[in-house]
CSV table of C-alpha atoms in Angstrom, one decimal:
chain,number,residue,atom,x,y,z
P,1,UNK,CA,120.3,171.8,85.7
P,2,UNK,CA,118.6,169.9,89.7
P,3,UNK,CA,117.3,171.6,92.3
P,4,UNK,CA,120.8,170.9,94.7
P,5,UNK,CA,122.6,172.5,91.8
P,6,UNK,CA,121.0,176.1,91.6
P,7,UNK,CA,121.3,175.8,95.7
P,8,UNK,CA,125.0,175.2,95.8
P,9,UNK,CA,125.2,178.5,93.5
P,10,UNK,CA,126.5,180.9,95.0
P,11,UNK,CA,124.7,184.1,95.9
P,12,UNK,CA,125.0,186.8,93.8
P,13,UNK,CA,126.3,190.2,95.5
P,14,UNK,CA,126.1,194.1,94.2
P,15,UNK,CA,128.9,195.8,94.7
P,16,UNK,CA,129.0,199.7,94.8
P,17,UNK,CA,131.8,201.4,94.2
P,18,UNK,CA,132.8,204.1,97.2
P,19,UNK,CA,132.0,207.7,95.6
P,20,UNK,CA,132.2,211.0,97.2
P,21,UNK,CA,129.1,211.5,97.7
P,22,UNK,CA,128.0,207.7,99.4
P,23,UNK,CA,130.9,209.0,101.5
P,24,UNK,CA,128.8,212.3,102.0
P,25,UNK,CA,125.6,210.6,102.6
P,26,UNK,CA,126.9,208.2,105.2
P,27,UNK,CA,129.1,210.8,107.1
P,28,UNK,CA,125.3,212.7,107.8
P,29,UNK,CA,123.8,210.0,108.6
P,30,UNK,CA,126.0,209.1,111.0
P,31,UNK,CA,125.7,212.3,112.6
P,32,UNK,CA,121.9,212.4,113.4
P,33,UNK,CA,122.5,208.8,114.7
P,34,UNK,CA,124.2,210.5,118.1
P,35,UNK,CA,122.8,211.7,120.2
P,36,UNK,CA,126.1,213.4,121.7
P,37,UNK,CA,125.2,215.4,118.1
P,38,UNK,CA,122.7,216.6,118.9
P,39,UNK,CA,123.1,217.8,122.9
P,40,UNK,CA,126.0,219.2,121.6
P,41,UNK,CA,124.7,221.0,118.9
P,42,UNK,CA,121.7,222.7,121.1
P,43,UNK,CA,123.8,223.9,123.5
P,44,UNK,CA,125.9,225.8,120.9
P,45,UNK,CA,122.6,227.8,119.9
P,46,UNK,CA,121.4,228.2,123.1
P,47,UNK,CA,124.2,229.5,124.1
P,48,UNK,CA,124.8,231.6,121.1
P,49,UNK,CA,121.0,233.2,121.8
P,50,UNK,CA,120.5,233.2,125.9
P,51,UNK,CA,123.8,235.6,126.3
P,52,UNK,CA,123.3,238.0,123.2
P,53,UNK,CA,119.5,238.8,124.7
P,54,UNK,CA,120.8,238.9,128.4
P,55,UNK,CA,123.5,241.3,127.3
P,56,UNK,CA,121.0,243.1,125.1
P,57,UNK,CA,119.0,242.8,128.1
P,58,UNK,CA,121.2,244.9,130.7
P,59,UNK,CA,123.2,246.7,128.7
P,60,UNK,CA,123.0,249.8,130.7
P,61,UNK,CA,124.8,252.6,128.8
P,62,UNK,CA,125.8,254.7,132.0
P,63,UNK,CA,127.3,251.8,134.1
P,64,UNK,CA,130.3,251.6,130.3
P,65,UNK,CA,133.6,253.8,130.2
P,66,UNK,CA,132.7,256.0,127.3
P,67,UNK,CA,135.2,254.3,125.4
P,68,UNK,CA,133.2,251.4,125.6
P,69,UNK,CA,134.6,248.0,126.1
P,70,UNK,CA,136.4,244.9,124.1
P,71,UNK,CA,134.1,242.5,123.0
P,72,UNK,CA,132.9,241.0,119.6
P,73,UNK,CA,132.2,244.3,116.5
P,74,UNK,CA,133.6,246.4,119.6
P,75,UNK,CA,135.7,248.9,118.2
P,76,UNK,CA,134.4,252.1,120.0
P,77,UNK,CA,131.6,252.2,122.0
P,78,UNK,CA,128.8,249.3,122.2
P,79,UNK,CA,126.4,248.4,119.5
P,80,UNK,CA,123.5,246.5,119.1
P,81,UNK,CA,125.2,243.5,117.3
P,82,UNK,CA,128.0,242.9,119.8
P,83,UNK,CA,124.7,242.8,122.4
P,84,UNK,CA,123.5,239.7,120.3
P,85,UNK,CA,127.0,238.3,119.5
P,86,UNK,CA,128.5,238.1,123.0
P,87,UNK,CA,127.7,234.3,123.5
P,88,UNK,CA,129.8,233.5,120.1
P,89,UNK,CA,132.6,233.2,122.4
P,90,UNK,CA,130.5,230.5,124.7
P,91,UNK,CA,129.1,229.0,120.7
P,92,UNK,CA,133.0,228.3,119.7
P,93,UNK,CA,133.9,225.7,122.2
P,94,UNK,CA,131.0,224.3,122.6
P,95,UNK,CA,130.8,223.6,118.2
P,96,UNK,CA,134.1,222.9,118.3
P,97,UNK,CA,133.8,220.1,120.5
P,98,UNK,CA,131.0,219.0,118.4
P,99,UNK,CA,133.4,218.8,115.5
P,100,UNK,CA,136.4,217.2,117.9
P,101,UNK,CA,133.9,213.9,119.1
P,102,UNK,CA,132.3,214.1,115.8
P,103,UNK,CA,136.1,213.1,114.2
P,104,UNK,CA,138.3,211.9,117.1
P,105,UNK,CA,135.6,210.1,119.5
P,106,UNK,CA,135.8,207.4,116.7
P,107,UNK,CA,139.5,206.6,117.3
P,108,UNK,CA,138.4,206.6,121.1
P,109,UNK,CA,135.3,203.6,120.2
P,110,UNK,CA,137.6,202.1,117.6
P,111,UNK,CA,134.6,202.9,115.1
P,112,UNK,CA,137.0,204.2,112.8
P,113,UNK,CA,138.6,201.2,111.9
P,114,UNK,CA,135.0,200.2,110.1
P,115,UNK,CA,134.7,203.6,108.5
P,116,UNK,CA,138.6,203.6,106.8
P,117,UNK,CA,138.0,200.1,106.5
P,118,UNK,CA,134.5,200.9,104.0
P,119,UNK,CA,136.0,204.1,102.5
P,120,UNK,CA,139.5,202.3,101.8
P,121,UNK,CA,140.6,206.1,100.6
P,122,UNK,CA,140.5,207.7,103.9
P,123,UNK,CA,140.6,211.1,102.4
P,124,UNK,CA,136.7,211.3,101.7
P,125,UNK,CA,136.0,210.8,105.3
P,126,UNK,CA,138.1,213.2,106.5
P,127,UNK,CA,136.9,216.1,103.7
P,128,UNK,CA,132.8,214.7,103.9
P,129,UNK,CA,132.9,215.1,108.3
P,130,UNK,CA,134.3,218.6,107.5
P,131,UNK,CA,131.3,219.0,104.7
P,132,UNK,CA,128.8,218.1,106.8
P,133,UNK,CA,129.1,219.5,110.2
P,134,UNK,CA,130.8,223.1,108.4
P,135,UNK,CA,127.3,223.2,106.7
P,136,UNK,CA,124.8,222.5,109.6
P,137,UNK,CA,127.5,224.7,111.9
P,138,UNK,CA,126.7,227.7,109.3
P,139,UNK,CA,123.6,227.2,108.6
P,140,UNK,CA,122.0,227.1,112.5
P,141,UNK,CA,124.0,229.2,113.3
P,142,UNK,CA,123.3,232.3,111.6
P,143,UNK,CA,119.8,232.0,112.2
P,144,UNK,CA,120.7,231.5,116.1
P,145,UNK,CA,122.5,234.8,115.8
P,146,UNK,CA,119.3,236.3,114.4
P,147,UNK,CA,117.1,235.2,116.8
P,148,UNK,CA,120.0,236.7,119.5
P,149,UNK,CA,119.4,240.1,117.7
P,150,UNK,CA,116.2,239.8,116.8
P,151,UNK,CA,115.3,239.3,120.8
P,152,UNK,CA,117.8,241.7,122.1
P,153,UNK,CA,116.1,243.7,120.1
P,154,UNK,CA,113.4,243.8,122.6
P,155,UNK,CA,116.1,244.7,125.1
P,156,UNK,CA,117.2,247.4,123.5
P,157,UNK,CA,114.1,249.3,122.5
P,158,UNK,CA,114.6,252.7,123.1
P,159,UNK,CA,118.3,252.9,123.4
P,160,UNK,CA,120.2,254.9,121.2
P,161,UNK,CA,122.5,252.1,120.3
P,162,UNK,CA,119.1,250.3,118.8
P,163,UNK,CA,119.9,248.8,115.1
P,164,UNK,CA,117.8,247.3,112.2
P,165,UNK,CA,118.3,244.4,110.5
P,166,UNK,CA,118.0,247.0,107.6
P,167,UNK,CA,121.4,249.1,108.7
P,168,UNK,CA,124.3,248.6,107.5
P,169,UNK,CA,126.9,246.2,108.1
P,170,UNK,CA,123.9,244.4,110.7
P,171,UNK,CA,123.5,241.4,108.2
P,172,UNK,CA,126.9,240.6,107.1
P,173,UNK,CA,128.1,241.0,110.6
P,174,UNK,CA,125.3,238.1,111.7
P,175,UNK,CA,126.1,236.1,109.2
P,176,UNK,CA,129.9,236.6,109.5
P,177,UNK,CA,128.9,235.3,113.0
P,178,UNK,CA,128.0,232.1,110.8
P,179,UNK,CA,130.7,231.8,109.1
P,180,UNK,CA,132.9,231.8,112.0
P,181,UNK,CA,131.1,229.5,113.5
P,182,UNK,CA,131.0,227.1,110.8
P,183,UNK,CA,134.9,226.3,110.7
P,184,UNK,CA,135.0,226.6,113.7
P,185,UNK,CA,133.1,223.2,113.3
P,186,UNK,CA,135.9,222.3,110.7
P,187,UNK,CA,138.5,223.4,112.8
P,188,UNK,CA,137.4,220.9,115.5
P,189,UNK,CA,137.6,217.7,113.0
P,190,UNK,CA,140.8,218.4,111.6
P,191,UNK,CA,142.1,218.8,115.7
P,192,UNK,CA,140.1,215.4,115.9
P,193,UNK,CA,142.1,214.0,113.0
P,194,UNK,CA,145.3,214.8,114.0
P,195,UNK,CA,145.4,214.1,118.0
P,196,UNK,CA,142.8,210.9,117.7
P,197,UNK,CA,142.4,212.2,120.9
P,198,UNK,CA,138.5,213.5,121.9
P,199,UNK,CA,140.5,214.8,125.5
P,200,UNK,CA,143.6,215.8,123.5
P,201,UNK,CA,141.9,218.1,120.6
P,202,UNK,CA,139.6,219.9,123.0
P,203,UNK,CA,142.2,220.5,125.6
P,204,UNK,CA,144.2,222.0,122.0
P,205,UNK,CA,140.8,223.6,121.1
P,206,UNK,CA,140.7,225.5,124.4
P,207,UNK,CA,144.1,226.3,124.2
P,208,UNK,CA,144.3,227.9,121.1
P,209,UNK,CA,141.2,230.4,120.9
P,210,UNK,CA,141.1,231.3,124.7
P,211,UNK,CA,144.4,230.5,126.3
P,212,UNK,CA,147.1,231.4,123.6
P,213,UNK,CA,146.3,235.2,122.9
P,214,UNK,CA,145.9,235.5,126.5
P,215,UNK,CA,150.1,234.3,127.0
P,216,UNK,CA,150.7,236.2,123.6
P,217,UNK,CA,150.5,238.9,125.8
P,218,UNK,CA,153.8,237.9,127.8
P,219,UNK,CA,155.5,239.4,124.3
P,220,UNK,CA,157.2,243.3,123.9
P,221,UNK,CA,154.6,244.8,122.8
P,222,UNK,CA,156.1,245.9,119.7
P,223,UNK,CA,155.6,241.8,118.4
P,224,UNK,CA,152.4,241.3,120.1
P,225,UNK,CA,150.5,244.7,118.0
P,226,UNK,CA,152.4,242.7,115.7
P,227,UNK,CA,150.7,239.4,115.9
P,228,UNK,CA,147.8,239.6,118.1
P,229,UNK,CA,145.5,239.9,114.7
P,230,UNK,CA,146.5,236.9,113.0
P,231,UNK,CA,145.5,235.1,116.2
P,232,UNK,CA,142.6,233.0,115.5
P,233,UNK,CA,140.0,233.8,117.5
P,234,UNK,CA,141.7,237.9,117.4
P,235,UNK,CA,141.0,237.1,113.1
P,236,UNK,CA,137.3,234.7,113.6
P,237,UNK,CA,136.3,238.3,116.0
P,238,UNK,CA,136.9,240.3,112.8
P,239,UNK,CA,134.8,238.3,110.4
P,240,UNK,CA,131.4,239.5,112.3
P,241,UNK,CA,133.0,242.2,114.1
P,242,UNK,CA,130.2,245.4,112.8
P,243,UNK,CA,133.0,248.3,113.7
P,244,UNK,CA,136.3,247.8,111.9
P,245,UNK,CA,138.9,248.7,114.9
P,246,UNK,CA,142.2,249.9,114.4
P,247,UNK,CA,144.4,246.9,115.9
P,248,UNK,CA,142.0,244.5,114.2
P,249,UNK,CA,142.0,243.2,110.6
P,250,UNK,CA,138.9,243.8,108.0
P,251,UNK,CA,136.4,241.2,107.9
P,252,UNK,CA,137.3,240.2,105.0
P,253,UNK,CA,141.2,239.7,105.8
P,254,UNK,CA,139.8,237.8,108.8
P,255,UNK,CA,138.0,235.5,107.6
P,256,UNK,CA,140.8,234.7,105.2
P,257,UNK,CA,143.2,234.3,107.7
P,258,UNK,CA,140.8,232.0,110.0
P,259,UNK,CA,140.3,229.7,106.6
P,260,UNK,CA,144.1,229.3,106.3
P,261,UNK,CA,144.6,228.3,110.1
P,262,UNK,CA,141.6,225.2,109.5
P,263,UNK,CA,143.0,224.9,106.4
P,264,UNK,CA,147.2,223.9,107.7
P,265,UNK,CA,145.2,222.0,110.0
P,266,UNK,CA,143.1,220.6,107.5
P,267,UNK,CA,146.2,219.4,105.8
P,268,UNK,CA,148.3,218.5,108.9
P,269,UNK,CA,144.7,215.9,109.4
P,270,UNK,CA,144.5,214.6,106.0
P,271,UNK,CA,148.8,214.1,105.9
P,272,UNK,CA,148.2,211.6,109.4
P,273,UNK,CA,144.6,209.8,108.5
P,274,UNK,CA,146.8,209.0,105.1
P,275,UNK,CA,150.1,207.8,106.3
P,276,UNK,CA,149.5,206.2,109.5
P,277,UNK,CA,147.5,203.4,110.5
P,278,UNK,CA,144.0,203.8,112.5
């Protein structure tokens, strides 16, 4: 065989099978390569710790009514956990936006076509995005919740409501905050894939988590009292409540209800991703 024949021979290429593990690694690398991921995640963690520390440092029992304010974990009087987790609402918006940007952002830039060309089965892309951001949000926000509680303990030193990590329910509540925020991140991914517009998905996220419970208050009282605990944000707040109030779900039930909302949205996103063109 001559040198000319060798040079004319086609080069062999190695074709690697698309597997769930490889798609997961790809989405992991994609997440950390985006500057918006670092910034938005950092903002969420900062807000969670900042508001918790401020609420604890400025706490004054004389300034509160006897029945206490409504808030995270408050079924009666305020407690150290509810103050430390004051920033969960703000952090949930940032984490949800991060999930939206991770999914809907690819539709805005057109990168979704390259992604789906590499993963023709499509659905592993959705599962991998959800798993990556859900795990990252779960771990980091749980750590941030612990940090917020420890910072708040400094401001509550000597107060009657002060608690320690060894007290009943404290670690469960802080871990519940991380679980809730991890699910919010997955919720954002699902909304992004379902709506395929960053602005539209963010508007839907804010509307569902913040505006919907307020609009529901216009319903007749009997209907509102029945529905109120099952709204996504209310069910989610029950997950990290230290004290279970009479008009809210238990932590386990709240987790199941909010996870159900997320699963339903993921199912809709999966259907659209599989059935319609990018």
